[in-house]
Short mmCIF file of C-alpha atoms and ligand atoms in Angstrom, two decimals:
data_model
loop_
_atom_site.label_atom_id
_atom_site.label_comp_id
_atom_site.label_asym_id
_atom_site.label_seq_id
_atom_site.Cartn_x
_atom_site.Cartn_y
_atom_site.Cartn_z
CA UNK A 15 0.00 0.00 0.00
CA UNK A 16 1.50 3.31 -1.06
CA UNK A 17 -0.14 5.45 1.57
CA UNK A 18 -0.20 5.12 5.34
CA UNK A 19 -3.41 3.36 6.28
CA UNK A 20 -5.62 5.61 8.34
CA UNK A 21 -9.21 4.67 8.91
CA UNK A 22 -11.95 6.00 11.12
CA UNK A 23 -15.17 4.98 12.73
CA UNK A 24 -17.43 8.00 12.50
CA UNK A 25 -20.71 7.35 14.29
CA UNK A 26 -23.35 9.97 14.99
CA UNK A 27 -24.44 10.00 18.64
CA UNK A 28 -28.13 9.57 17.85
CA UNK A 29 -28.92 6.59 20.09
CA UNK A 30 -27.54 3.21 21.07
CA UNK A 31 -24.89 1.92 18.71
CA UNK A 32 -26.35 -0.95 16.68
CA UNK A 33 -24.22 -4.10 16.30
CA UNK A 34 -23.98 -3.26 12.61
CA UNK A 35 -22.13 -0.13 13.70
CA UNK A 36 -19.94 -2.16 16.00
CA UNK A 37 -19.08 -4.41 13.08
CA UNK A 38 -18.10 -1.35 11.03
CA UNK A 39 -15.83 -0.24 13.88
CA UNK A 40 -14.37 -3.73 14.11
CA UNK A 41 -13.59 -4.01 10.38
CA UNK A 42 -11.93 -0.59 10.46
CA UNK A 43 -9.90 -1.65 13.48
CA UNK A 44 -8.87 -4.95 11.87
CA UNK A 45 -7.94 -3.26 8.62
CA UNK A 46 -5.77 -0.70 10.43
CA UNK A 47 -4.07 -3.41 12.50
CA UNK A 48 -3.48 -5.61 9.51
CA UNK A 49 -1.71 -2.79 7.68
CA UNK A 50 0.08 -1.27 10.66
CA UNK A 51 -2.06 1.83 10.31
CA UNK A 52 -4.16 4.08 12.52
CA UNK A 53 -7.74 3.68 13.63
CA UNK A 54 -9.54 6.83 14.73
CA UNK A 55 -12.84 7.49 16.46
CA UNK A 56 -14.58 10.63 15.22
CA UNK A 57 -17.94 11.69 16.57
CA UNK A 58 -20.17 13.17 13.86
CA UNK A 59 -22.51 15.35 15.86
CA UNK A 60 -23.26 18.19 13.47
CA UNK A 61 -26.96 17.42 13.42
CA UNK A 62 -27.86 18.81 16.81
CA UNK A 63 -31.53 17.95 16.34
CA UNK A 64 -30.68 14.24 16.43
CA UNK A 65 -28.25 14.45 19.35
CA UNK A 66 -29.08 12.03 22.16
CA UNK A 67 -27.42 12.48 25.55
CA UNK A 68 -25.43 9.47 26.63
CA UNK A 69 -25.03 8.09 23.11
CA UNK A 70 -21.40 9.17 22.78
CA UNK A 71 -20.46 7.65 26.14
CA UNK A 72 -22.27 4.49 25.04
CA UNK A 73 -20.20 4.27 21.85
CA UNK A 74 -16.97 4.67 23.80
CA UNK A 75 -17.93 2.14 26.44
CA UNK A 76 -18.96 -0.38 23.78
CA UNK A 77 -15.63 -0.10 21.97
CA UNK A 78 -13.75 -0.39 25.25
CA UNK A 79 -15.70 -3.46 26.29
CA UNK A 80 -14.82 -5.15 23.01
CA UNK A 81 -11.19 -3.91 22.96
CA UNK A 82 -11.75 -2.27 19.59
CA UNK A 83 -9.44 0.53 20.59
CA UNK A 84 -8.84 3.59 18.46
CA UNK A 85 -5.38 5.09 18.63
CA UNK A 86 -6.83 8.61 18.58
CA UNK A 87 -10.28 9.96 19.11
CA UNK A 88 -13.02 11.01 21.46
CA UNK A 89 -12.64 9.06 24.69
CA UNK A 90 -9.33 7.53 23.63
CA UNK A 91 -6.91 10.42 23.77
CA UNK A 92 -6.02 13.27 21.47
CA UNK A 93 -3.73 12.94 18.52
CA UNK A 94 -2.46 15.50 16.02
CA UNK A 95 -5.92 15.92 14.50
CA UNK A 96 -7.86 16.84 17.62
CA UNK A 97 -10.58 17.74 18.28
CA UNK A 98 -12.42 14.65 17.07
CA UNK A 99 -15.92 15.82 17.84
CA UNK A 100 -17.28 17.64 14.80
CA UNK A 101 -19.27 20.15 16.83
CA UNK A 102 -15.92 21.31 18.25
CA UNK A 103 -14.48 21.65 14.76
CA UNK A 104 -17.25 24.02 13.63
CA UNK A 105 -15.05 27.01 12.62
CA UNK A 106 -12.99 24.78 10.40
CA UNK A 107 -15.54 24.04 7.71
CA UNK A 108 -16.60 27.47 6.56
CA UNK A 109 -13.50 28.17 4.43
CA UNK A 110 -14.08 25.07 2.39
CA UNK A 111 -17.73 25.90 1.79
CA UNK A 112 -16.65 29.36 0.68
CA UNK A 113 -14.17 27.78 -1.69
CA UNK A 114 -17.00 25.81 -3.28
CA UNK A 115 -19.19 28.92 -3.52
CA UNK A 116 -16.40 30.92 -5.16
CA UNK A 117 -15.75 28.18 -7.68
CA UNK A 118 -19.45 28.00 -8.58
CA UNK A 119 -19.89 24.49 -7.19
CA UNK A 120 -22.28 25.62 -4.49
CA UNK A 121 -24.95 28.25 -4.03
CA UNK A 122 -27.04 29.94 -1.35
CA UNK A 123 -30.65 28.89 -1.05
CA UNK A 124 -33.23 30.87 0.92
CA UNK A 125 -36.33 28.77 0.43
CA UNK A 126 -38.55 28.50 3.47
CA UNK A 127 -39.78 25.10 4.64
CA UNK A 128 -43.20 26.00 3.22
CA UNK A 129 -41.73 26.81 -0.18
CA UNK A 130 -39.82 23.54 -0.22
CA UNK A 131 -42.95 21.68 0.76
CA UNK A 132 -44.94 23.39 -2.02
CA UNK A 133 -42.27 22.42 -4.55
CA UNK A 134 -42.39 18.79 -3.42
CA UNK A 135 -46.18 18.71 -3.57
CA UNK A 136 -46.18 20.22 -7.03
CA UNK A 137 -43.74 17.65 -8.35
CA UNK A 138 -45.42 14.74 -6.64
CA UNK A 139 -48.72 15.80 -8.17
CA UNK A 140 -47.17 15.45 -11.61
CA UNK A 141 -45.53 12.18 -10.61
CA UNK A 142 -42.02 13.50 -10.75
CA UNK A 143 -39.35 12.58 -8.24
CA UNK A 144 -39.31 15.55 -5.84
CA UNK A 145 -35.72 16.74 -5.82
CA UNK A 146 -33.94 20.06 -5.44
CA UNK A 147 -31.77 19.64 -8.52
CA UNK A 148 -30.52 21.06 -11.79
CA UNK A 149 -34.10 21.33 -13.04
CA UNK A 150 -36.02 22.51 -10.01
CA UNK A 151 -33.42 24.92 -8.62
CA UNK A 152 -34.23 27.29 -11.49
CA UNK A 153 -37.61 28.01 -9.98
CA UNK A 154 -36.53 28.31 -6.35
CA UNK A 155 -35.15 31.16 -4.23
CA UNK A 156 -31.41 30.85 -4.46
CA UNK A 157 -28.32 32.70 -5.55
CA UNK A 158 -28.72 31.22 -9.03
CA UNK A 159 -32.15 32.81 -9.53
CA UNK A 160 -32.00 35.93 -7.35
CA UNK A 161 -29.97 39.01 -8.26
CA UNK A 162 -26.61 39.52 -6.58
CA UNK A 163 -28.03 42.55 -4.77
CA UNK A 164 -30.93 40.58 -3.44
CA UNK A 165 -28.63 37.81 -2.25
CA UNK A 166 -26.31 40.27 -0.50
CA UNK A 167 -29.28 42.03 1.06
CA UNK A 168 -30.61 38.78 2.46
CA UNK A 169 -27.21 37.79 3.77
CA UNK A 170 -26.61 41.14 5.51
CA UNK A 171 -30.14 40.99 6.85
CA UNK A 172 -29.25 37.74 8.52
CA UNK A 173 -31.95 35.75 6.67
CA UNK A 174 -31.77 32.03 7.21
CA UNK A 175 -30.09 30.19 4.35
CA UNK A 176 -28.46 26.95 3.42
CA UNK A 177 -25.62 26.35 1.01
CA UNK A 178 -26.27 23.60 -1.50
CA UNK A 179 -23.92 21.78 -3.81
CA UNK A 180 -24.53 22.57 -7.46
CA UNK A 181 -24.62 19.25 -9.20
CA UNK A 182 -24.30 18.94 -12.95
CA UNK A 183 -27.56 18.00 -14.60
CA UNK A 184 -26.49 14.71 -16.08
CA UNK A 185 -23.08 13.40 -15.32
CA UNK A 186 -21.84 9.93 -14.63
CA UNK A 187 -19.94 9.67 -11.34
CA UNK A 188 -17.87 6.53 -11.20
CA UNK A 189 -15.71 5.26 -8.39
CA UNK A 190 -14.11 2.06 -7.33
CA UNK A 191 -15.42 0.37 -4.22
CA UNK A 192 -13.02 -2.08 -2.59
CA UNK A 193 -15.85 -4.53 -1.99
CA UNK A 194 -18.26 -3.86 -4.85
CA UNK A 195 -15.89 -3.02 -7.67
CA UNK A 196 -16.83 -0.16 -9.99
CA UNK A 197 -19.93 1.68 -8.94
CA UNK A 198 -21.56 4.41 -10.94
CA UNK A 199 -24.30 6.91 -10.28
CA UNK A 200 -25.75 9.60 -12.48
CA UNK A 201 -26.16 13.08 -11.06
CA UNK A 202 -29.62 13.15 -12.63
CA UNK A 203 -30.62 10.77 -9.83
CA UNK A 204 -29.13 12.92 -7.09
CA UNK A 205 -30.16 16.17 -5.49
CA UNK A 206 -28.35 19.35 -4.57
CA UNK A 207 -27.67 18.32 -1.00
CA UNK A 208 -27.34 20.93 1.70
CA UNK A 209 -23.70 21.34 2.76
CA UNK A 210 -23.92 24.12 5.27
CA UNK A 211 -26.50 26.05 7.25
CA UNK A 212 -26.66 29.67 8.32
CA UNK A 213 -26.11 28.64 11.93
CA UNK A 214 -22.55 27.86 10.89
CA UNK A 215 -22.92 24.10 11.06
CA UNK A 216 -21.90 21.93 8.14
CA UNK A 217 -24.08 18.94 7.31
CA UNK A 218 -22.88 15.37 7.48
CA UNK A 219 -21.63 15.33 3.87
CA UNK A 220 -19.50 18.44 4.13
CA UNK A 221 -18.06 17.71 7.56
CA UNK A 222 -17.41 14.08 6.68
CA UNK A 223 -15.43 14.88 3.53
CA UNK A 224 -13.49 17.79 5.05
CA UNK A 225 -12.55 15.74 8.10
CA UNK A 226 -11.56 12.67 6.13
CA UNK A 227 -9.31 14.91 4.09
CA UNK A 228 -7.82 16.77 7.06
CA UNK A 229 -7.37 13.60 9.06
CA UNK A 230 -5.65 12.00 6.07
CA UNK A 231 -8.03 9.09 5.96
CA UNK A 232 -6.86 6.52 3.41
CA UNK A 233 -9.90 4.21 3.42
CA UNK A 234 -13.52 4.91 4.20
CA UNK A 235 -14.99 1.64 5.46
CA UNK A 236 -18.64 2.08 6.33
CA UNK A 237 -22.09 0.57 6.02
CA UNK A 238 -23.90 0.03 2.74
CA UNK A 239 -26.47 2.66 3.67
CA UNK A 240 -23.84 5.28 2.82
CA UNK A 241 -23.23 4.01 -0.70
CA UNK A 242 -25.72 6.49 -2.24
CA UNK A 243 -23.82 9.33 -0.54
CA UNK A 244 -20.50 8.25 -1.99
CA UNK A 245 -20.91 9.91 -5.44
CA UNK A 246 -21.65 13.20 -3.72
CA UNK A 247 -18.51 12.76 -1.64
CA UNK A 248 -16.50 11.94 -4.76
CA UNK A 249 -17.72 15.18 -6.34
CA UNK A 250 -16.85 17.15 -3.22
CA UNK A 251 -13.29 15.81 -3.32
CA UNK A 252 -13.12 16.78 -6.96
CA UNK A 253 -14.55 20.27 -6.48
CA UNK A 254 -12.28 20.96 -3.52
CA UNK A 255 -9.26 19.88 -5.53
CA UNK A 256 -8.51 16.88 -3.32
CA UNK A 257 -9.04 14.07 -5.77
CA UNK A 258 -5.48 12.82 -5.38
CA UNK A 259 -6.02 12.45 -1.64
CA UNK A 260 -9.47 10.93 -1.91
CA UNK A 261 -9.77 7.87 0.32
CA UNK A 262 -10.65 4.50 -1.12
CA UNK A 263 -14.21 3.43 -0.38
CA UNK A 264 -15.44 0.12 1.00
CA UNK A 265 -19.15 -0.22 1.69
CA UNK A 266 -19.94 -3.14 3.97
CA UNK A 267 -22.92 -5.44 3.41
CA UNK A 268 -26.02 -4.95 5.50
CA UNK A 269 -26.72 -7.06 8.56
CA UNK A 270 -29.95 -8.86 7.77
CA UNK A 271 -32.74 -10.37 9.83
CA UNK A 272 -32.30 -14.10 10.49
CA UNK A 273 -34.89 -14.74 7.76
CA UNK A 274 -32.86 -12.62 5.37
CA UNK A 275 -35.72 -10.29 4.48
CA UNK A 276 -34.46 -6.84 5.33
CA UNK A 277 -32.20 -5.02 7.70
CA UNK A 278 -31.74 -6.34 11.22
CA UNK A 279 -33.64 -4.13 13.65
CA UNK A 280 -34.25 -3.85 17.36
CA UNK A 281 -37.70 -5.28 16.74
CA UNK A 282 -36.17 -8.51 15.36
CA UNK A 283 -34.06 -8.80 18.48
CA UNK A 284 -37.10 -8.34 20.71
CA UNK A 285 -39.11 -10.78 18.62
CA UNK A 286 -36.48 -13.53 18.56
CA UNK A 287 -34.81 -12.91 21.89
CA UNK A 288 -31.35 -11.62 21.13
CA UNK A 289 -29.74 -8.22 21.61
CA UNK A 290 -28.97 -5.97 18.67
CA UNK A 291 -26.91 -3.61 20.83
CA UNK A 292 -23.58 -4.29 22.52
CA UNK A 293 -24.67 -2.92 25.90
CA UNK A 294 -27.88 -2.31 27.78
CA UNK A 295 -29.44 0.99 26.76
CA UNK A 296 -32.24 3.07 28.11
CA UNK A 297 -33.37 5.70 25.68
CA UNK A 298 -33.38 8.97 27.62
CA UNK A 299 -36.19 10.36 25.49
CA UNK A 300 -38.62 7.49 25.21
CA UNK A 301 -37.56 5.47 28.26
CA UNK A 302 -37.37 2.46 25.93
CA UNK A 303 -35.06 -0.22 27.21
CA UNK A 304 -32.88 -2.46 25.02
CA UNK A 305 -30.88 -5.45 26.10
CA UNK A 306 -27.17 -5.67 25.40
CA UNK A 307 -24.78 -8.49 24.61
CA UNK A 308 -22.76 -7.70 27.71
CA UNK A 309 -25.72 -7.92 30.07
CA UNK A 310 -27.09 -10.99 28.29
CA UNK A 311 -23.97 -12.91 29.25
CA UNK A 312 -21.97 -12.79 26.03
CA UNK A 313 -18.22 -12.58 26.37
CA UNK A 314 -16.56 -9.73 24.49
CA UNK A 315 -14.27 -12.14 22.60
CA UNK A 316 -17.30 -14.06 21.39
CA UNK A 317 -19.05 -10.89 20.22
CA UNK A 318 -15.96 -9.80 18.31
CA UNK A 319 -15.64 -13.22 16.71
CA UNK A 320 -19.29 -13.51 15.74
CA UNK A 321 -19.42 -9.99 14.33
CA UNK A 322 -16.27 -10.56 12.30
CA UNK A 323 -18.01 -13.48 10.63
CA UNK A 324 -21.11 -11.47 9.73
CA UNK A 325 -19.96 -10.37 6.30
CA UNK A 326 -16.42 -11.76 6.23
CA UNK A 327 -14.86 -15.20 6.24
CA UNK A 328 -11.23 -16.31 6.31
CA UNK A 329 -11.63 -18.77 3.46
CA UNK A 330 -10.60 -21.64 5.72
CA UNK A 331 -12.41 -23.92 8.16
CA UNK A 332 -11.15 -22.03 11.20
CA UNK A 333 -13.95 -20.29 13.07
CA UNK A 334 -12.43 -19.26 16.37
CA UNK A 335 -10.25 -16.20 16.11
CA UNK A 336 -8.88 -13.86 18.73
CA UNK A 337 -8.81 -10.17 17.90
CA UNK A 338 -5.12 -10.48 16.96
CA UNK A 339 -5.75 -13.49 14.76
CA UNK A 340 -8.60 -11.66 13.06
CA UNK A 341 -6.35 -8.70 12.36
CA UNK A 342 -3.86 -11.07 10.76
CA UNK A 343 -6.43 -12.84 8.63
CA UNK A 344 -8.65 -9.90 7.70
CA UNK A 345 -8.89 -8.49 4.20
CA UNK A 346 -11.49 -6.43 2.40
CA UNK A 347 -11.35 -8.87 -0.52
CA UNK A 348 -13.00 -11.48 1.67
CA UNK A 349 -15.85 -9.21 2.70
CA UNK A 350 -18.98 -10.25 0.87
CA UNK A 351 -21.12 -7.97 -1.23
CA UNK A 352 -24.38 -9.51 -0.19
CA UNK A 353 -26.06 -8.98 3.15
CA UNK A 354 -25.09 -11.12 6.15
CA UNK A 355 -27.89 -12.95 7.95
CA UNK A 356 -27.79 -12.86 11.71
CA UNK A 357 -27.82 -16.39 13.10
CA UNK A 358 -28.75 -16.66 16.78
CA UNK A 359 -27.64 -20.28 17.15
CA UNK A 360 -24.27 -19.44 15.71
CA UNK A 361 -23.99 -16.48 18.07
CA UNK A 362 -24.68 -18.77 21.01
CA UNK A 363 -22.23 -21.34 19.69
CA UNK A 364 -19.48 -18.72 19.62
CA UNK A 365 -20.24 -17.78 23.19
CA UNK A 366 -20.15 -21.39 24.29
CA UNK A 367 -16.76 -21.84 22.68
CA UNK A 368 -15.35 -18.84 24.50
CA UNK A 369 -16.78 -19.96 27.81
CA UNK A 370 -14.90 -23.23 27.30
CA UNK A 371 -11.72 -21.25 26.76
CA UNK A 372 -12.28 -19.16 29.88
CA UNK A 373 -10.04 -19.86 32.86
CA UNK A 374 -11.68 -22.30 35.28
CA UNK A 375 -11.03 -20.02 38.22
CA UNK A 376 -13.05 -17.23 36.63
CA UNK A 377 -15.94 -19.57 35.97
CA UNK A 378 -15.67 -20.85 39.55
CA UNK A 379 -15.75 -17.31 40.87
CA UNK A 380 -18.96 -16.61 39.00
CA UNK A 381 -20.47 -19.92 40.07
CA UNK A 382 -19.57 -19.12 43.68
CA UNK A 383 -21.38 -15.79 43.42
CA UNK A 384 -24.51 -17.38 42.03
CA UNK A 385 -24.44 -20.26 44.50
CA UNK A 386 -24.14 -17.86 47.40
CA UNK A 387 -27.22 -15.98 46.28
CA UNK A 388 -29.21 -19.21 46.21
CA UNK A 389 -27.78 -21.00 49.21
CA UNK A 390 -27.30 -18.18 51.69
CA UNK A 391 -25.47 -19.47 54.76
CA UNK A 392 -25.45 -23.07 53.45
CA UNK A 393 -22.95 -21.88 50.91
CA UNK A 394 -20.28 -22.01 53.63
CA UNK A 395 -20.36 -25.83 53.50
CA UNK A 396 -18.62 -25.85 50.15
CA UNK A 397 -14.94 -25.24 49.83
CA UNK A 398 -13.17 -23.55 46.92
CA UNK A 399 -11.90 -26.83 45.49
CA UNK A 400 -15.44 -28.24 45.27
CA UNK A 401 -16.68 -25.13 43.49
CA UNK A 402 -13.74 -25.23 41.11
CA UNK A 403 -14.34 -28.89 40.21
CA UNK A 404 -18.04 -28.21 39.69
CA UNK A 405 -17.21 -25.21 37.50
CA UNK A 406 -14.89 -27.36 35.37
CA UNK A 407 -17.62 -29.91 34.73
CA UNK A 408 -20.48 -27.47 34.12
CA UNK A 409 -18.51 -25.08 31.97
CA UNK A 410 -18.66 -27.53 29.08
CA UNK A 411 -22.44 -27.39 29.09
CA UNK A 412 -23.39 -23.75 29.42
CA UNK A 413 -23.94 -21.10 26.78
CA UNK A 414 -23.93 -18.11 29.12
CA UNK A 415 -22.23 -17.70 32.47
CA UNK A 416 -25.59 -16.51 33.81
CA UNK A 417 -26.79 -20.11 33.28
CA UNK A 418 -24.21 -21.55 35.68
CA UNK A 419 -26.52 -22.00 38.62
CA UNK A 420 -29.31 -23.56 36.63
CA UNK A 421 -26.87 -26.20 35.37
CA UNK A 422 -24.99 -26.64 38.63
CA UNK A 423 -27.64 -26.43 41.34
CA UNK A 424 -27.75 -30.21 41.88
CA UNK A 425 -24.09 -30.15 42.90
CA UNK A 426 -25.23 -28.18 45.91
CA UNK A 427 -28.78 -29.34 46.59
CA UNK A 428 -30.25 -32.84 46.59
CA UNK A 429 -32.83 -32.98 43.82
CA UNK A 430 -36.47 -32.73 44.80
CA UNK A 431 -37.83 -32.97 41.29
CA UNK A 432 -37.06 -35.76 38.84
CA UNK A 433 -37.44 -35.65 35.07
CA UNK A 434 -40.82 -37.30 34.56
CA UNK A 435 -40.40 -38.02 30.91
CA UNK A 436 -37.26 -40.06 31.49
CA UNK A 437 -38.85 -41.88 34.41
CA UNK A 438 -41.99 -42.84 32.53
CA UNK A 439 -39.94 -44.04 29.59
CA UNK A 440 -37.21 -45.91 31.42
CA UNK A 441 -38.58 -47.18 34.73
CA UNK A 442 -39.57 -50.82 34.88
CA UNK A 443 -40.07 -53.61 37.42
CA UNK A 444 -36.36 -54.23 37.80
CA UNK A 445 -35.29 -50.60 38.24
CA UNK A 446 -35.71 -50.34 41.99
CA UNK A 447 -33.71 -53.48 42.59
CA UNK A 448 -30.92 -52.35 40.28
CA UNK A 449 -30.66 -49.04 42.08
CA UNK A 450 -30.57 -50.71 45.46
CA UNK A 451 -27.85 -53.06 44.31
CA UNK A 452 -25.71 -50.19 43.01
CA UNK A 453 -26.17 -48.37 46.30
CA UNK A 454 -25.18 -51.50 48.14
CA UNK A 455 -21.98 -51.92 46.14
CA UNK A 456 -21.03 -48.32 46.84
CA UNK A 457 -21.67 -48.78 50.53
CA UNK A 458 -19.46 -51.82 50.67
CA UNK A 459 -16.42 -50.38 48.95
CA UNK A 460 -13.62 -48.72 50.87
CA UNK A 461 -12.75 -46.25 48.20
CA UNK A 462 -14.87 -44.10 46.01
CA UNK A 463 -14.27 -42.25 42.77
CA UNK A 464 -15.64 -42.04 39.23
CA UNK A 465 -14.20 -45.37 38.13
CA UNK A 466 -15.40 -47.19 41.22
CA UNK A 467 -18.87 -45.84 40.64
CA UNK A 468 -18.71 -46.78 36.99
CA UNK A 469 -17.52 -50.30 37.81
CA UNK A 470 -20.22 -50.81 40.40
CA UNK A 471 -22.82 -49.60 37.98
CA UNK A 472 -21.54 -51.83 35.15
CA UNK A 473 -21.30 -54.89 37.38
CA UNK A 474 -24.82 -54.57 38.66
CA UNK A 475 -26.24 -54.04 35.19
CA UNK A 476 -24.31 -57.01 33.81
CA UNK A 477 -25.57 -59.21 36.64
CA UNK A 478 -29.11 -58.25 35.75
CA UNK A 479 -28.59 -58.69 32.03
CA UNK A 480 -29.31 -55.05 31.21
CA UNK A 481 -27.24 -53.07 28.70
CA UNK A 482 -25.38 -50.22 30.47
CA UNK A 483 -26.66 -47.58 28.15
CA UNK A 484 -30.29 -48.53 28.71
CA UNK A 485 -30.19 -47.58 32.35
CA UNK A 486 -27.81 -44.65 32.30
CA UNK A 487 -30.32 -41.87 31.82
CA UNK A 488 -32.49 -43.11 34.62
CA UNK A 489 -29.46 -43.35 36.85
CA UNK A 490 -28.55 -39.77 35.92
CA UNK A 491 -32.03 -38.58 36.85
CA UNK A 492 -31.69 -40.28 40.25
CA UNK A 493 -28.44 -38.44 40.97
CA UNK A 494 -29.21 -35.06 39.44
CA UNK A 495 -32.94 -34.86 38.80
CA UNK A 496 -32.38 -33.87 35.16
CA UNK A 497 -31.87 -35.65 31.86
CA UNK A 498 -28.61 -34.13 30.65
CA UNK A 499 -25.35 -32.82 32.01
CA UNK A 500 -21.62 -33.48 32.42
CA UNK A 501 -20.21 -37.05 32.54
CA UNK A 502 -22.27 -38.82 35.17
CA UNK A 503 -19.63 -40.81 37.02
CA UNK A 504 -17.54 -37.67 37.43
CA UNK A 505 -20.57 -35.98 38.95
CA UNK A 506 -20.80 -38.90 41.36
CA UNK A 507 -17.13 -38.60 42.29
CA UNK A 508 -17.60 -34.94 43.10
CA UNK A 509 -20.76 -35.54 45.13
CA UNK A 510 -18.83 -38.13 47.12
CA UNK A 511 -19.66 -41.58 48.38
CA UNK A 512 -22.22 -40.66 51.04
CA UNK A 513 -24.14 -38.18 48.98
CA UNK A 514 -24.23 -40.49 45.95
CA UNK A 515 -25.46 -43.37 48.07
CA UNK A 516 -28.05 -41.17 49.71
CA UNK A 517 -29.30 -39.75 46.43
CA UNK A 518 -29.82 -43.16 44.85
CA UNK A 519 -31.95 -44.32 47.73
CA UNK A 520 -33.71 -40.98 48.10
CA UNK A 521 -34.80 -41.03 44.48
CA UNK A 522 -36.66 -44.33 44.72
CA UNK A 523 -39.74 -43.22 46.74
CA UNK A 524 -40.10 -40.02 44.70
CA UNK A 525 -39.93 -41.95 41.47
CA UNK A 526 -42.45 -44.51 42.69
CA UNK A 527 -44.80 -41.67 43.49
CA UNK A 528 -44.52 -40.39 39.94
CA UNK A 529 -45.03 -43.86 38.49
CA UNK A 530 -48.08 -44.49 40.64
CA UNK A 531 -49.69 -41.10 40.00
N1 LIG B 12 -21.83 9.67 10.72
C1 LIG B 12 -22.07 8.59 9.81
C2 LIG B 12 -22.77 7.49 10.57
O1 LIG B 12 -23.42 7.77 11.52
C3 LIG B 12 -20.75 8.15 9.23
C4 LIG B 12 -20.80 7.50 7.90
C5 LIG B 12 -19.40 7.40 7.36
O2 LIG B 12 -18.65 6.59 7.89
O3 LIG B 12 -19.07 8.15 6.46
O4 LIG B 12 -22.71 6.32 10.28
#
């Protein structure tokens, strides 16, 4: 690459950051890392009407949680291009707008909202696309139709105005997108977008292009929804004389609903039970609450991994990647053009994999916390080693750390409920006797561990002419109450000889009650 790679994530603080936005940040981060470049966080807050308090802090916290760390930017320390909040860069933009005005690539427009509305109604009535463009601007109140005197008078009067780009009537704007290849738009499809307002604020388009230029951004990697804005940006670079410094564009595919029909929204998350935001968020205006990946028990490494795979793949079978490994493997060439469907089961699978990789002591710590809540003072009976061994066994089974207790409770409490389905299916005339014989063998042995339990079990079943596997689930239900879980004989070892013995015998009357009911 001939130019230093500098990329930016440029969200607008208009609400909670959607995971699609997080993925954009991630791809920018990975691209910068891969090429030894810089990743910047810029806050695009020029539209004060859409500003939502707390949204900026939310963006920063989300990136920190996921370790998608910008080298410069709001919340991450100033670099040579500070400030990174566009509202604080306000005085900077005017010169460039003036440059466009002087060169005849922009013009003042004084139309009131009512006049604009009337124009739109008129055009709609005749079934024409309502745009402020090369055709309609001729009949509107702007510096192209009003006399110079009139324009100056209005400006000195302090009349409200906007400055619009003056697009050619019919011109092909072509640019190369790193993901989509050559893309072309015709200016006849575009409108004379507002670049600047009389309150001194640039709009998104103007501020975005000026800042990308000033911050020496080499690649603009952003969501597909910005693709229609790209030709306008290309023209701005051209009109400002910055074509040689124009960044390369890469528009990322949309994140789609699991069904694939349209963009993934908060409503889909609510409907199907998964978060579409990295963190919990309470909208300060509506009071609306949204769940977050963090609060739902996802590990940050899992979220990074699953987001990386929504729109990119390494071209190999490997699915588990740390952030560093992703940075090594990432390339824009392997980002797909078509939308990426969100897959909840895959998301859960990623989380499960990362829980398995988590240090046993951390899992034990969390299990201890949950057990304490449920057991109160009885918790004191269990020592750290017991909790650690339980954590090791249960960790293989859970999807979220919040599930620990529900999978581990029988390590701490004798079951009072027994899986009825298993009992009804598996219990027969011989079952009670088999259980009693196993209990007896346990009682008679001097030692006790998983293999002793397994041997006792196998011996008794062989003596009774029953295949081991035919009784195992019932035996599991006697010890744990539930149909599935970690390797059964290891559970027995952890429970210990006395407790295992007791549980087998305890289960019999409860099971008989179920059978007789
Ligand atoms: N402020 C825009 C947004 O909210 C940035 C788009 C871009 O990256 O150019 O997504």
